[in-house]
Amino acid sequence: MGSALSHLVCGRCDARYDADIPQQRCPVEGAPLLVRYDFAAAARTLTREALARRAPTLWRYEELLPVRDAAMRVSLGEQMTPILPLPKIGALADLPQLAIKDEGLLPTGSFKARGAAVGVSRLRELGIDAFAMPTNGNAGGAWAAYAARAGIAAHVVIPVGAPQINRLETVITGASVALVDGLISDAGAIVARTAAQTQIFDASTLKEPYRIEGKKTIGFEIAEQYDWNLPDVIVYPTGGGVGLIGMEKAFRELQAIGLLGPKMPRFVAVQADGCMPIVEAWRAGREESVAPAHARTVAFGITVPKPLGDFLIIRILHGSAGCAVAVSDEALLAWQKTLASEEGLFACPEGGATLAAAVLLRKQGWIHRDDRVLLVNTGTGVKYPDVPYVMPAVIPIGATLAIATAPHD
Amino acid sequence: MGSALSHLVCGRCDARYDADIPQQRCPVEGAPLLVRYDFAAAARTLTREALARRAPTLWRYEELLPVRDAAMRVSLGEQMTPILPLPKIGALADLPQLAIKDEGLLPTGSFKARGAAVGVSRLRELGIDAFAMPTNGNAGGAWAAYAARAGIAAHVVIPVGAPQINRLETVITGASVALVDGLISDAGAIVARTAAQTQIFDASTLKEPYRIEGKKTIGFEIAEQYDWNLPDVIVYPTGGGVGLIGMEKAFRELQAIGLLGPKMPRFVAVQADGCMPIVEAWRAGREESVAPAHARTVAFGITVPKPLGDFLIIRILHGSAGCAVAVSDEALLAWQKTLASEEGLFACPEGGATLAAAVLLRKQGWIHRDDRVLLVNTGTGVKYPDVPYVMPAVIPIGATLAIATAPHD
């Protein structure tokens, strides 16, 4: 047991880098660095039988995680997240094998906790005691929380348009927070400038190698939860796309150690009409995205005008016979509401977008009736109190509710 | 395997009632009905060895849960919640064995999911297809969500002072919601009147027998997570007190089937200065509480002026050599903040109250240095966006962060 961490490679030019000193991006290409493992070593101990005996947290995959010393793990109790079948909506939308993985049950209420748990742990292990990062909100909340737990100083830059709750959770967990009247790309530029001037570690998405290693644990869990027979389609709300890149990496790694066969799911990258650089690149047959002039959607977490990993995302969509699709804010909010009222799951707007996309792709015939379709709900709806809803009536203290019948007897 | 459900008894007069028809309270005493099991049957299959092989959800304790048919279970993925050690605050407050159970990681972000999962499942099993209930917020959100999942109609009455997010989550999951310009006691009176007139099932706290059966699973998990050697002190934020009553019931049941020895933890019921009926009854040596003239605290979940189970709570405090203690809003908010910034856990204000109480009781010497102390954080802080915090500065797009040193190299 223990990490089978080997080295880092450039995602573009395959140059090799040392994993045991702090690294940012490939100095030649400026591309993300990806973590590589000794698969032969990992395969010896990471077996189905061993997994069955391990605690149900993301650390159960320790051979394929980059943290060498278990004492360096920073944990807020990141349990495996459940996969919920969606029978009522499945019947409604002719998707009888529809399910959703609810990442809202992770610490800080979003899948960002995966990247933060592993990313911050590895920073600690490498002796880094401060970092700066831009965020659309949930990542900042997660990294601030894990940094507090680790005793690492966090400097977080958040667009003013991000959900208010993300400011609060980031401030209260002790991070230094600045708001910028712009998008995450503007926040990222501030962090890049600061890192260049002060040498502070830049923990931006894909500008350091370890966040993706945490995110990929979604993929490990999906493989286990589907009993090592992956779903046919995985629908993922795509901003920076790290979860999607991570899932694909996870499946490749499980193939490499013999836990999965060659079959890959078709990946669907979902974006909102108001910010759809991946969808536009996909439609145009381009390998990279172009930032839109104006980017705006209620699904704030996927408002990423120019993802650094765009070429990796598009490569994965091609390689898996997947696709990229955009939905309107109206559609994603409507399906968010239906998901809550029919199935009891109050997902974030990005989760609503995955359902809107699945319904659309089923109508278009791209998804087949017998496909096992998995949606990824990236966070809890309670972090989005501004979602539109009808205000209930106020009744006087002496009132009685108007209920027509007495249904239970 | 399967439920060892036997019958119901009155919490006051021990009269026996049929568990397989819908029941509310004891018709003689008006007291809560408690669920009883066939312990001999449960003990045969609910062993430590069996538990080690079961999925990490609250349903693993099925012998001591009231749902007879597993197909009737209504689930939103309620995983076991983690227990986090609090080493930094432990050092600060001279409580080296301090830990917290984080119930914010349950569906809907609070421990209310336990009662709702089991309560709604049992309602479904009994053929009940509609209910009404009052709530301080989180219970309504949880019961509405599980009702939506089960296809049961929920009518929920919420005080206007309850957190806004609870309105949204209850409305969006399809419940009929009414707001009342009063407290939960006023909301409860509206539900009681409505139930009397329409015969709709009244799902109020302790007016039906099954919510407590879900809540008690906190206790089962604590016993397992402490390796069948219970903590010395459990600190619980007390409104209706169902979690406390449930934990004690869980420990007694585990004793009855031989999984626990006779040692009980000392239970601490924490309230806020602005609503402390249990504390006042405890200090006065009374067996029941008296509603305060004005009830108000930022910890809205524990604003319960006259808990129906007050006599059970006080009985448990006496029986366990426990105590009741009140803390100020200032203290609970200050410790909520310290918990977040030192340990990375953004708890609800009620969770902050448990920490404030533990610190106070340590100072007073009631808690000893070597006590293993467990706090119960009943929900996530992100459902309380109005918690006071310092607003971050807005910086221009072209700015650089002012970071004094370059700490990582």
mmCIF file of N, CA and C in Angstrom, chain A residues 44 49-50 52 58 69 72 95 125 128 144 154 162 173 187-188 218 225 239 242 257-258 274 283 286 301 346 390 407:
data_model
loop_
_atom_site.group_PDB
_atom_site.id
_atom_site.type_symbol
_atom_site.label_atom_id
_atom_site.label_comp_id
_atom_site.label_asym_id
_atom_site.label_seq_id
_atom_site.Cartn_x
_atom_site.Cartn_y
_atom_site.Cartn_z
ATOM 1 N N ARG A 44 -0.534 -4.297 -7.625
ATOM 2 C CA ARG A 44 -0.294 -5.361 -6.646
ATOM 3 C C ARG A 44 -1.216 -5.244 -5.434
ATOM 4 N N GLU A 49 -10.772 -6.806 -4.051
ATOM 5 C CA GLU A 49 -10.897 -7.406 -2.724
ATOM 6 C C GLU A 49 -10.373 -6.444 -1.649
ATOM 7 N N ALA A 50 -9.235 -5.795 -1.945
ATOM 8 C CA ALA A 50 -8.674 -4.844 -0.980
ATOM 9 C C ALA A 50 -9.638 -3.675 -0.789
ATOM 10 N N ALA A 52 -12.810 -3.563 -1.032
ATOM 11 C CA ALA A 52 -14.002 -3.925 -0.262
ATOM 12 C C ALA A 52 -13.766 -3.795 1.244
ATOM 13 N N LEU A 58 -12.437 8.990 -0.173
ATOM 14 C CA LEU A 58 -11.645 9.040 -1.412
ATOM 15 C C LEU A 58 -10.217 8.545 -1.205
ATOM 16 N N ASP A 69 2.606 10.205 2.226
ATOM 17 C CA ASP A 69 2.561 9.929 3.667
ATOM 18 C C ASP A 69 1.138 10.147 4.165
ATOM 19 N N MET A 72 0.089 13.114 6.110
ATOM 20 C CA MET A 72 -0.034 14.422 5.452
ATOM 21 C C MET A 72 -1.457 14.682 4.941
ATOM 22 N N LEU A 95 -35.801 7.744 -20.272
ATOM 23 C CA LEU A 95 -34.411 7.389 -19.929
ATOM 24 C C LEU A 95 -34.462 6.439 -18.726
ATOM 25 N N GLU A 125 2.483 18.280 1.937
ATOM 26 C CA GLU A 125 3.575 17.310 1.876
ATOM 27 C C GLU A 125 4.821 17.905 1.218
ATOM 28 N N ILE A 128 4.744 23.490 1.116
ATOM 29 C CA ILE A 128 4.223 24.798 0.685
ATOM 30 C C ILE A 128 3.279 25.326 1.758
ATOM 31 N N ALA A 144 -10.137 27.040 0.778
ATOM 32 C CA ALA A 144 -9.969 27.810 2.019
ATOM 33 C C ALA A 144 -10.190 26.905 3.228
ATOM 34 N N ALA A 154 -4.261 30.858 2.645
ATOM 35 C CA ALA A 154 -4.937 30.872 1.340
ATOM 36 C C ALA A 154 -5.272 32.301 0.951
ATOM 37 N N ALA A 162 -20.029 36.145 -8.242
ATOM 38 C CA ALA A 162 -20.147 34.784 -7.690
ATOM 39 C C ALA A 162 -21.147 34.772 -6.532
ATOM 40 N N THR A 173 -13.564 30.761 6.886
ATOM 41 C CA THR A 173 -12.539 29.733 7.103
ATOM 42 C C THR A 173 -11.130 30.333 7.071
ATOM 43 N N ALA A 187 -9.816 37.276 -12.454
ATOM 44 C CA ALA A 187 -9.276 36.859 -11.159
ATOM 45 C C ALA A 187 -7.991 36.061 -11.368
ATOM 46 N N GLY A 188 -7.992 35.205 -12.388
ATOM 47 C CA GLY A 188 -6.810 34.393 -12.690
ATOM 48 C C GLY A 188 -5.617 35.254 -13.074
ATOM 49 N N ILE A 218 -13.790 10.946 -8.418
ATOM 50 C CA ILE A 218 -15.171 10.739 -8.873
ATOM 51 C C ILE A 218 -15.207 9.517 -9.778
ATOM 52 N N GLN A 225 -18.953 1.861 -8.072
ATOM 53 C CA GLN A 225 -20.397 1.866 -7.835
ATOM 54 C C GLN A 225 -21.176 1.235 -8.990
ATOM 55 N N GLY A 239 -16.991 23.699 -16.860
ATOM 56 C CA GLY A 239 -16.393 25.032 -16.786
ATOM 57 C C GLY A 239 -14.928 24.869 -17.142
ATOM 58 N N VAL A 242 -12.094 20.131 -15.225
ATOM 59 C CA VAL A 242 -11.144 19.263 -14.506
ATOM 60 C C VAL A 242 -11.782 17.949 -14.073
ATOM 61 N N ILE A 257 -4.297 -0.819 -14.537
ATOM 62 C CA ILE A 257 -4.005 -1.787 -13.466
ATOM 63 C C ILE A 257 -4.955 -2.985 -13.520
ATOM 64 N N GLY A 258 -5.718 -3.071 -14.601
ATOM 65 C CA GLY A 258 -6.508 -4.282 -14.836
ATOM 66 C C GLY A 258 -7.849 -4.336 -14.125
ATOM 67 N N GLY A 274 -24.997 30.976 -22.424
ATOM 68 C CA GLY A 274 -24.340 32.254 -22.169
ATOM 69 C C GLY A 274 -22.826 32.176 -22.040
ATOM 70 N N ARG A 283 -18.212 22.292 -32.161
ATOM 71 C CA ARG A 283 -18.997 22.420 -33.398
ATOM 72 C C ARG A 283 -18.122 22.828 -34.579
ATOM 73 N N ARG A 286 -12.579 22.719 -33.920
ATOM 74 C CA ARG A 286 -11.302 23.259 -33.453
ATOM 75 C C ARG A 286 -10.789 22.459 -32.248
ATOM 76 N N GLY A 301 -20.851 28.455 -11.806
ATOM 77 C CA GLY A 301 -19.687 27.570 -11.735
ATOM 78 C C GLY A 301 -19.126 27.181 -13.085
ATOM 79 N N PHE A 346 -32.327 18.621 -4.448
ATOM 80 C CA PHE A 346 -32.123 20.039 -4.738
ATOM 81 C C PHE A 346 -30.665 20.205 -5.175
ATOM 82 N N VAL A 390 -41.319 30.676 -6.093
ATOM 83 C CA VAL A 390 -42.522 31.393 -5.691
ATOM 84 C C VAL A 390 -42.536 31.509 -4.169
ATOM 85 N N PRO A 407 -56.347 12.386 3.284
ATOM 86 C CA PRO A 407 -55.919 11.290 2.428
ATOM 87 C C PRO A 407 -55.523 10.018 3.164
#
